[in-house]
Amino acid sequence: MPFTSNLSVCEHHAIRSVGFAPVGQVMGVCVRQLRTQPTNYGCVRGGTEIRDVTMVDRLHYAGFEDAADRMRQECQAIGGDGVVAVGLNMVRLGQGNVEIQAVGTAVRSIGAVRPRTPFTCDLSGQDFAKLMLAGWVPCGMVLGIAITLRHTDVFGRGQVVPPWQNAELEGCTDLVERARMLARLRLRDGCVQRGGEGIVIRRMTTAIHKLECDSGLDRRAEVLMTGTAITQFRHGDPPSPLPILRITGGTNG
């Protein structure tokens, strides 16, 4: 049966070189309604402390998890052992609605050893092959999502700087630092849940938005980290590449 994939030629050959074969392209989709926080949410009793928008965090996380689960189920349905080169995308549909997509290529082990449940990873085909050759395997994709909010006014620590001055926006710095810290913690929690020994991060994005409110301005920081939890199955150094090409043992006369 012909297969479909989102792999390049190099990725296809790299995956086959470590004992896996592509089965087909798989996709998981989740459409969710994500409402923003009410106005003045960042202002707490007239102060400017940083607040975690956990409600929106959970909605984003649940959407990505649902899409990834459906992609994994599709992989299992076509006989795959895992999904590689996974791409996560979020498309805004308007009116607070978003479509979350998870797209990758299902692969199957050529040998006798197969995982009990399909794994997912956002590594490219070449990186997946390098990981396997080094004695490591992917446990699953992990996400770190954090949204923090801070109120800004001329009296508080939100620090409004006149446009003609060059100065650090300490309020924004603190806001982003806290969001990244929370995202890393959630990324680590996901690694522990999947039984991983570490994480290789593939993507990290940060965005800051201004939100008008009745008593000034709110700033919102959004941090998204995606990676793959990995664990070691073989200890010791991988075989080093040969500086010469052997002409015996693997050629046909």
mmCIF file of C-alpha atoms in Angstrom:
data_model
loop_
_atom_site.group_PDB
_atom_site.id
_atom_site.type_symbol
_atom_site.label_atom_id
_atom_site.label_comp_id
_atom_site.label_asym_id
_atom_site.label_seq_id
_atom_site.Cartn_x
_atom_site.Cartn_y
_atom_site.Cartn_z
ATOM 1 C CA MET A 1 0.000 0.000 0.000
ATOM 2 C CA PRO A 2 1.359 3.468 -0.858
ATOM 3 C CA PHE A 3 1.949 5.719 2.139
ATOM 4 C CA THR A 4 1.629 9.463 2.628
ATOM 5 C CA SER A 5 3.902 11.612 4.764
ATOM 6 C CA ASN A 6 5.058 15.133 5.510
ATOM 7 C CA LEU A 7 8.700 13.992 5.393
ATOM 8 C CA SER A 8 11.444 15.242 3.131
ATOM 9 C CA VAL A 9 13.579 12.757 1.190
ATOM 10 C CA CYS A 10 16.392 13.102 3.747
ATOM 11 C CA GLU A 11 13.986 12.509 6.641
ATOM 12 C CA HIS A 12 12.507 9.448 4.948
ATOM 13 C CA HIS A 13 15.911 7.819 4.452
ATOM 14 C CA ALA A 14 17.096 8.765 7.948
ATOM 15 C CA ILE A 15 14.083 7.106 9.578
ATOM 16 C CA ARG A 16 14.546 3.918 7.540
ATOM 17 C CA SER A 17 18.224 3.775 8.503
ATOM 18 C CA VAL A 18 17.294 3.178 12.173
ATOM 19 C CA GLY A 19 14.686 0.471 11.559
ATOM 20 C CA PHE A 20 11.455 2.421 11.055
ATOM 21 C CA ALA A 21 9.233 2.811 8.017
ATOM 22 C CA PRO A 22 6.578 5.482 7.366
ATOM 23 C CA VAL A 23 2.979 4.279 7.422
ATOM 24 C CA GLY A 24 1.009 7.412 6.612
ATOM 25 C CA GLN A 25 0.335 11.009 7.486
ATOM 26 C CA VAL A 26 -1.860 11.466 10.558
ATOM 27 C CA MET A 27 -3.662 14.495 11.918
ATOM 28 C CA GLY A 28 -5.601 15.535 14.992
ATOM 29 C CA VAL A 29 -7.807 18.620 15.172
ATOM 30 C CA CYS A 30 -9.589 20.394 18.008
ATOM 31 C CA VAL A 31 -11.718 23.543 17.676
ATOM 32 C CA ARG A 32 -12.192 25.440 20.926
ATOM 33 C CA GLN A 33 -13.709 28.647 22.148
ATOM 34 C CA LEU A 34 -11.068 30.583 24.083
ATOM 35 C CA ARG A 35 -12.439 33.627 25.831
ATOM 36 C CA THR A 36 -10.072 36.216 27.267
ATOM 37 C CA GLN A 37 -10.083 37.286 30.891
ATOM 38 C CA PRO A 38 -12.462 40.067 32.028
ATOM 39 C CA THR A 39 -11.244 43.662 31.988
ATOM 40 C CA ASN A 40 -9.266 44.881 35.007
ATOM 41 C CA TYR A 41 -8.230 41.271 35.685
ATOM 42 C CA GLY A 42 -4.624 42.396 35.971
ATOM 43 C CA CYS A 43 -5.415 45.078 38.533
ATOM 44 C CA VAL A 44 -5.602 43.654 42.049
ATOM 45 C CA ARG A 45 -6.840 46.163 44.615
ATOM 46 C CA GLY A 46 -5.156 48.973 42.759
ATOM 47 C CA GLY A 47 -1.805 47.144 42.607
ATOM 48 C CA THR A 48 0.249 45.831 39.734
ATOM 49 C CA GLU A 49 1.234 42.341 40.849
ATOM 50 C CA ILE A 50 1.663 39.593 38.269
ATOM 51 C CA ARG A 51 -1.250 37.213 37.891
ATOM 52 C CA ASP A 52 -1.351 33.799 36.245
ATOM 53 C CA VAL A 53 -4.267 33.364 33.844
ATOM 54 C CA THR A 54 -4.639 29.684 34.674
ATOM 55 C CA MET A 55 -8.125 29.395 33.178
ATOM 56 C CA VAL A 56 -6.878 30.312 29.694
ATOM 57 C CA ASP A 57 -3.724 28.209 30.222
ATOM 58 C CA ARG A 58 -5.805 25.113 30.831
ATOM 59 C CA LEU A 59 -7.999 25.732 27.795
ATOM 60 C CA HIS A 60 -4.953 26.051 25.528
ATOM 61 C CA TYR A 61 -3.327 22.982 27.062
ATOM 62 C CA ALA A 62 -6.511 20.906 26.781
ATOM 63 C CA GLY A 63 -6.873 21.883 23.123
ATOM 64 C CA PHE A 64 -3.319 20.836 22.242
ATOM 65 C CA GLU A 65 -3.674 17.595 24.223
ATOM 66 C CA ASP A 66 -6.960 16.707 22.497
ATOM 67 C CA ALA A 67 -5.447 17.300 19.053
ATOM 68 C CA ALA A 68 -2.352 15.225 19.909
ATOM 69 C CA ASP A 69 -4.478 12.393 21.335
ATOM 70 C CA ARG A 70 -6.582 12.212 18.173
ATOM 71 C CA MET A 71 -3.446 12.154 16.051
ATOM 72 C CA ARG A 72 -2.086 9.316 18.206
ATOM 73 C CA GLN A 73 -5.348 7.375 17.850
ATOM 74 C CA GLU A 74 -5.192 7.752 14.074
ATOM 75 C CA CYS A 75 -1.614 6.450 14.167
ATOM 76 C CA GLN A 76 -2.704 3.397 16.141
ATOM 77 C CA ALA A 77 -5.608 2.772 13.764
ATOM 78 C CA ILE A 78 -3.282 2.433 10.753
ATOM 79 C CA GLY A 79 -0.799 0.226 12.597
ATOM 80 C CA GLY A 80 1.832 2.800 13.527
ATOM 81 C CA ASP A 81 4.164 2.622 16.519
ATOM 82 C CA GLY A 82 4.696 6.365 16.801
ATOM 83 C CA VAL A 83 4.487 9.756 15.125
ATOM 84 C CA VAL A 84 7.521 11.800 14.102
ATOM 85 C CA ALA A 85 7.995 15.327 12.738
ATOM 86 C CA VAL A 86 4.868 16.529 14.536
ATOM 87 C CA GLY A 87 3.860 20.120 13.885
ATOM 88 C CA LEU A 88 1.476 21.981 16.200
ATOM 89 C CA ASN A 89 -0.456 24.925 14.782
ATOM 90 C CA MET A 90 -3.162 27.207 16.084
ATOM 91 C CA VAL A 91 -5.429 29.014 13.610
ATOM 92 C CA ARG A 92 -7.653 31.819 14.899
ATOM 93 C CA LEU A 93 -11.141 31.550 13.423
ATOM 94 C CA GLY A 94 -12.537 34.763 14.893
ATOM 95 C CA GLN A 95 -14.978 35.475 17.730
ATOM 96 C CA GLY A 96 -12.660 33.807 20.237
ATOM 97 C CA ASN A 97 -12.606 30.464 18.385
ATOM 98 C CA VAL A 98 -9.374 28.695 17.459
ATOM 99 C CA GLU A 99 -8.516 25.528 15.555
ATOM 100 C CA ILE A 100 -5.605 23.548 16.992
ATOM 101 C CA GLN A 101 -3.900 21.121 14.611
ATOM 102 C CA ALA A 102 -1.378 18.347 15.223
ATOM 103 C CA VAL A 103 0.104 16.864 12.036
ATOM 104 C CA GLY A 104 2.863 14.265 11.667
ATOM 105 C CA THR A 105 3.920 11.021 10.011
ATOM 106 C CA ALA A 106 3.096 7.671 11.593
ATOM 107 C CA VAL A 107 5.999 5.208 11.552
ATOM 108 C CA ARG A 108 6.254 1.481 12.288
ATOM 109 C CA SER A 109 9.197 -0.501 13.606
ATOM 110 C CA ILE A 110 10.637 -2.937 11.068
ATOM 111 C CA GLY A 111 12.071 -5.176 13.800
ATOM 112 C CA ALA A 112 10.434 -7.332 16.451
ATOM 113 C CA VAL A 113 10.655 -4.777 19.283
ATOM 114 C CA ARG A 114 7.649 -2.466 19.302
ATOM 115 C CA PRO A 115 6.358 0.010 21.903
ATOM 116 C CA ARG A 116 3.186 -0.816 23.826
ATOM 117 C CA THR A 117 1.617 2.546 23.028
ATOM 118 C CA PRO A 118 2.388 4.928 20.146
ATOM 119 C CA PHE A 119 4.870 7.692 20.942
ATOM 120 C CA THR A 120 4.844 11.226 19.576
ATOM 121 C CA CYS A 121 7.772 13.544 18.942
ATOM 122 C CA ASP A 122 8.324 16.828 17.171
ATOM 123 C CA LEU A 123 11.849 15.869 16.090
ATOM 124 C CA SER A 124 12.690 15.889 12.404
ATOM 125 C CA GLY A 125 13.466 12.598 10.710
ATOM 126 C CA GLN A 126 17.212 13.246 10.912
ATOM 127 C CA ASP A 127 17.076 14.209 14.597
ATOM 128 C CA PHE A 128 14.951 11.147 15.370
ATOM 129 C CA ALA A 129 17.564 8.932 13.700
ATOM 130 C CA LYS A 130 20.416 10.622 15.609
ATOM 131 C CA LEU A 131 18.529 10.132 18.871
ATOM 132 C CA MET A 132 18.047 6.410 18.211
ATOM 133 C CA LEU A 133 21.665 5.887 17.158
ATOM 134 C CA ALA A 134 22.829 7.523 20.394
ATOM 135 C CA GLY A 135 20.776 5.048 22.456
ATOM 136 C CA TRP A 136 17.788 7.251 23.303
ATOM 137 C CA VAL A 137 14.097 6.922 22.462
ATOM 138 C CA PRO A 138 11.242 9.455 22.538
ATOM 139 C CA CYS A 139 8.621 9.016 25.265
ATOM 140 C CA GLY A 140 6.183 11.603 23.956
ATOM 141 C CA MET A 141 5.681 15.261 23.207
ATOM 142 C CA VAL A 142 5.450 17.677 26.125
ATOM 143 C CA LEU A 143 4.009 21.181 26.320
ATOM 144 C CA GLY A 144 4.710 24.143 28.515
ATOM 145 C CA ILE A 145 2.070 26.866 28.259
ATOM 146 C CA ALA A 146 1.864 29.902 30.519
ATOM 147 C CA ILE A 147 -0.049 33.178 30.341
ATOM 148 C CA THR A 148 0.648 35.957 32.840
ATOM 149 C CA LEU A 149 -1.002 39.342 33.235
ATOM 150 C CA ARG A 150 0.070 42.584 34.846
ATOM 151 C CA HIS A 151 -1.661 45.909 35.259
ATOM 152 C CA THR A 152 0.273 49.010 34.205
ATOM 153 C CA ASP A 153 -0.278 52.537 35.524
ATOM 154 C CA VAL A 154 1.808 55.591 36.353
ATOM 155 C CA PHE A 155 1.701 54.912 40.101
ATOM 156 C CA GLY A 156 2.537 51.231 40.311
ATOM 157 C CA ARG A 157 5.443 48.978 39.460
ATOM 158 C CA GLY A 158 4.021 48.414 35.997
ATOM 159 C CA GLN A 159 6.428 51.211 35.006
ATOM 160 C CA VAL A 160 5.274 53.417 32.169
ATOM 161 C CA VAL A 161 8.393 54.839 30.461
ATOM 162 C CA PRO A 162 8.122 58.003 28.321
ATOM 163 C CA PRO A 163 8.790 57.250 24.640
ATOM 164 C CA TRP A 164 11.804 59.589 24.534
ATOM 165 C CA GLN A 165 13.707 57.631 27.209
ATOM 166 C CA ASN A 166 15.774 54.461 26.822
ATOM 167 C CA ALA A 167 15.131 52.291 29.858
ATOM 168 C CA GLU A 168 14.304 48.752 30.816
ATOM 169 C CA LEU A 169 10.612 47.996 31.245
ATOM 170 C CA GLU A 170 11.031 46.202 34.550
ATOM 171 C CA GLY A 171 7.363 45.317 34.722
ATOM 172 C CA CYS A 172 7.486 43.603 31.308
ATOM 173 C CA THR A 173 10.740 41.847 32.198
ATOM 174 C CA ASP A 174 9.220 40.391 35.362
ATOM 175 C CA LEU A 175 6.071 39.441 33.454
ATOM 176 C CA VAL A 176 7.965 37.480 30.785
ATOM 177 C CA GLU A 177 10.343 35.864 33.290
ATOM 178 C CA ARG A 178 7.448 34.530 35.339
ATOM 179 C CA ALA A 179 5.656 33.199 32.250
ATOM 180 C CA ARG A 180 8.793 31.380 31.087
ATOM 181 C CA MET A 181 9.409 29.951 34.543
ATOM 182 C CA LEU A 182 5.850 28.585 34.710
ATOM 183 C CA ALA A 183 6.123 27.160 31.185
ATOM 184 C CA ARG A 184 9.369 25.347 32.082
ATOM 185 C CA LEU A 185 7.813 23.888 35.225
ATOM 186 C CA ARG A 186 4.844 22.565 33.258
ATOM 187 C CA LEU A 187 7.181 21.205 30.593
ATOM 188 C CA ARG A 188 9.104 19.339 33.298
ATOM 189 C CA ASP A 189 5.888 17.994 34.843
ATOM 190 C CA GLY A 190 4.880 16.616 31.444
ATOM 191 C CA CYS A 191 8.257 14.908 31.109
ATOM 192 C CA VAL A 192 7.850 13.216 34.505
ATOM 193 C CA GLN A 193 4.330 12.033 33.600
ATOM 194 C CA ARG A 194 5.672 10.370 30.436
ATOM 195 C CA GLY A 195 8.585 8.721 32.208
ATOM 196 C CA GLY A 196 11.273 10.759 30.482
ATOM 197 C CA GLU A 197 14.778 11.485 31.728
ATOM 198 C CA GLY A 198 15.045 14.794 29.914
ATOM 199 C CA ILE A 199 13.579 17.057 27.256
ATOM 200 C CA VAL A 200 14.863 18.273 23.916
ATOM 201 C CA ILE A 201 13.070 21.539 23.191
ATOM 202 C CA ARG A 202 12.106 22.170 19.600
ATOM 203 C CA ARG A 203 10.181 25.409 19.842
ATOM 204 C CA MET A 204 9.806 28.336 22.234
ATOM 205 C CA THR A 205 7.710 31.409 21.464
ATOM 206 C CA THR A 206 6.950 34.510 23.521
ATOM 207 C CA ALA A 207 4.377 37.192 22.792
ATOM 208 C CA ILE A 208 3.318 40.298 24.730
ATOM 209 C CA HIS A 209 -0.065 41.940 24.160
ATOM 210 C CA LYS A 210 -1.531 45.205 25.406
ATOM 211 C CA LEU A 211 -5.099 45.085 26.709
ATOM 212 C CA GLU A 212 -7.005 48.236 27.499
ATOM 213 C CA CYS A 213 -8.973 48.306 30.737
ATOM 214 C CA ASP A 214 -11.019 50.849 32.695
ATOM 215 C CA SER A 215 -8.134 51.878 34.964
ATOM 216 C CA GLY A 216 -5.217 51.963 32.545
ATOM 217 C CA LEU A 217 -3.550 49.179 30.628
ATOM 218 C CA ASP A 218 -2.937 45.463 31.106
ATOM 219 C CA ARG A 219 -0.001 43.631 29.561
ATOM 220 C CA ARG A 220 -0.286 39.919 28.871
ATOM 221 C CA ALA A 221 2.654 37.593 28.217
ATOM 222 C CA GLU A 222 2.075 34.273 26.445
ATOM 223 C CA VAL A 223 4.806 31.614 26.386
ATOM 224 C CA LEU A 224 4.599 28.322 24.499
ATOM 225 C CA MET A 225 7.307 25.658 24.715
ATOM 226 C CA THR A 226 7.130 22.346 22.882
ATOM 227 C CA GLY A 227 9.592 19.490 23.042
ATOM 228 C CA THR A 228 10.037 15.746 23.283
ATOM 229 C CA ALA A 229 10.604 13.800 26.483
ATOM 230 C CA ILE A 230 13.352 11.208 25.964
ATOM 231 C CA THR A 231 14.798 8.279 27.895
ATOM 232 C CA GLN A 232 17.913 6.166 27.413
ATOM 233 C CA PHE A 233 17.678 2.501 26.387
ATOM 234 C CA ARG A 234 21.353 1.824 25.646
ATOM 235 C CA HIS A 235 24.326 3.051 27.652
ATOM 236 C CA GLY A 236 27.750 3.695 26.251
ATOM 237 C CA ASP A 237 29.071 5.780 23.402
ATOM 238 C CA PRO A 238 27.503 5.280 19.961
ATOM 239 C CA PRO A 239 29.735 3.809 17.237
ATOM 240 C CA SER A 240 31.882 6.534 15.730
ATOM 241 C CA PRO A 241 31.741 7.123 11.964
ATOM 242 C CA LEU A 242 34.454 5.420 9.919
ATOM 243 C CA PRO A 243 36.939 7.661 8.090
ATOM 244 C CA ILE A 244 37.056 5.006 5.352
ATOM 245 C CA LEU A 245 34.452 3.031 3.431
ATOM 246 C CA ARG A 246 34.570 -0.742 3.865
ATOM 247 C CA ILE A 247 34.550 -2.739 0.627
ATOM 248 C CA THR A 248 33.973 -6.140 2.246
ATOM 249 C CA GLY A 249 31.067 -7.734 4.035
ATOM 250 C CA GLY A 250 28.257 -5.644 2.595
ATOM 251 C CA THR A 251 28.748 -5.572 -1.152
ATOM 252 C CA ASN A 252 27.556 -7.873 -3.884
ATOM 253 C CA GLY A 253 30.190 -9.235 -6.257
#
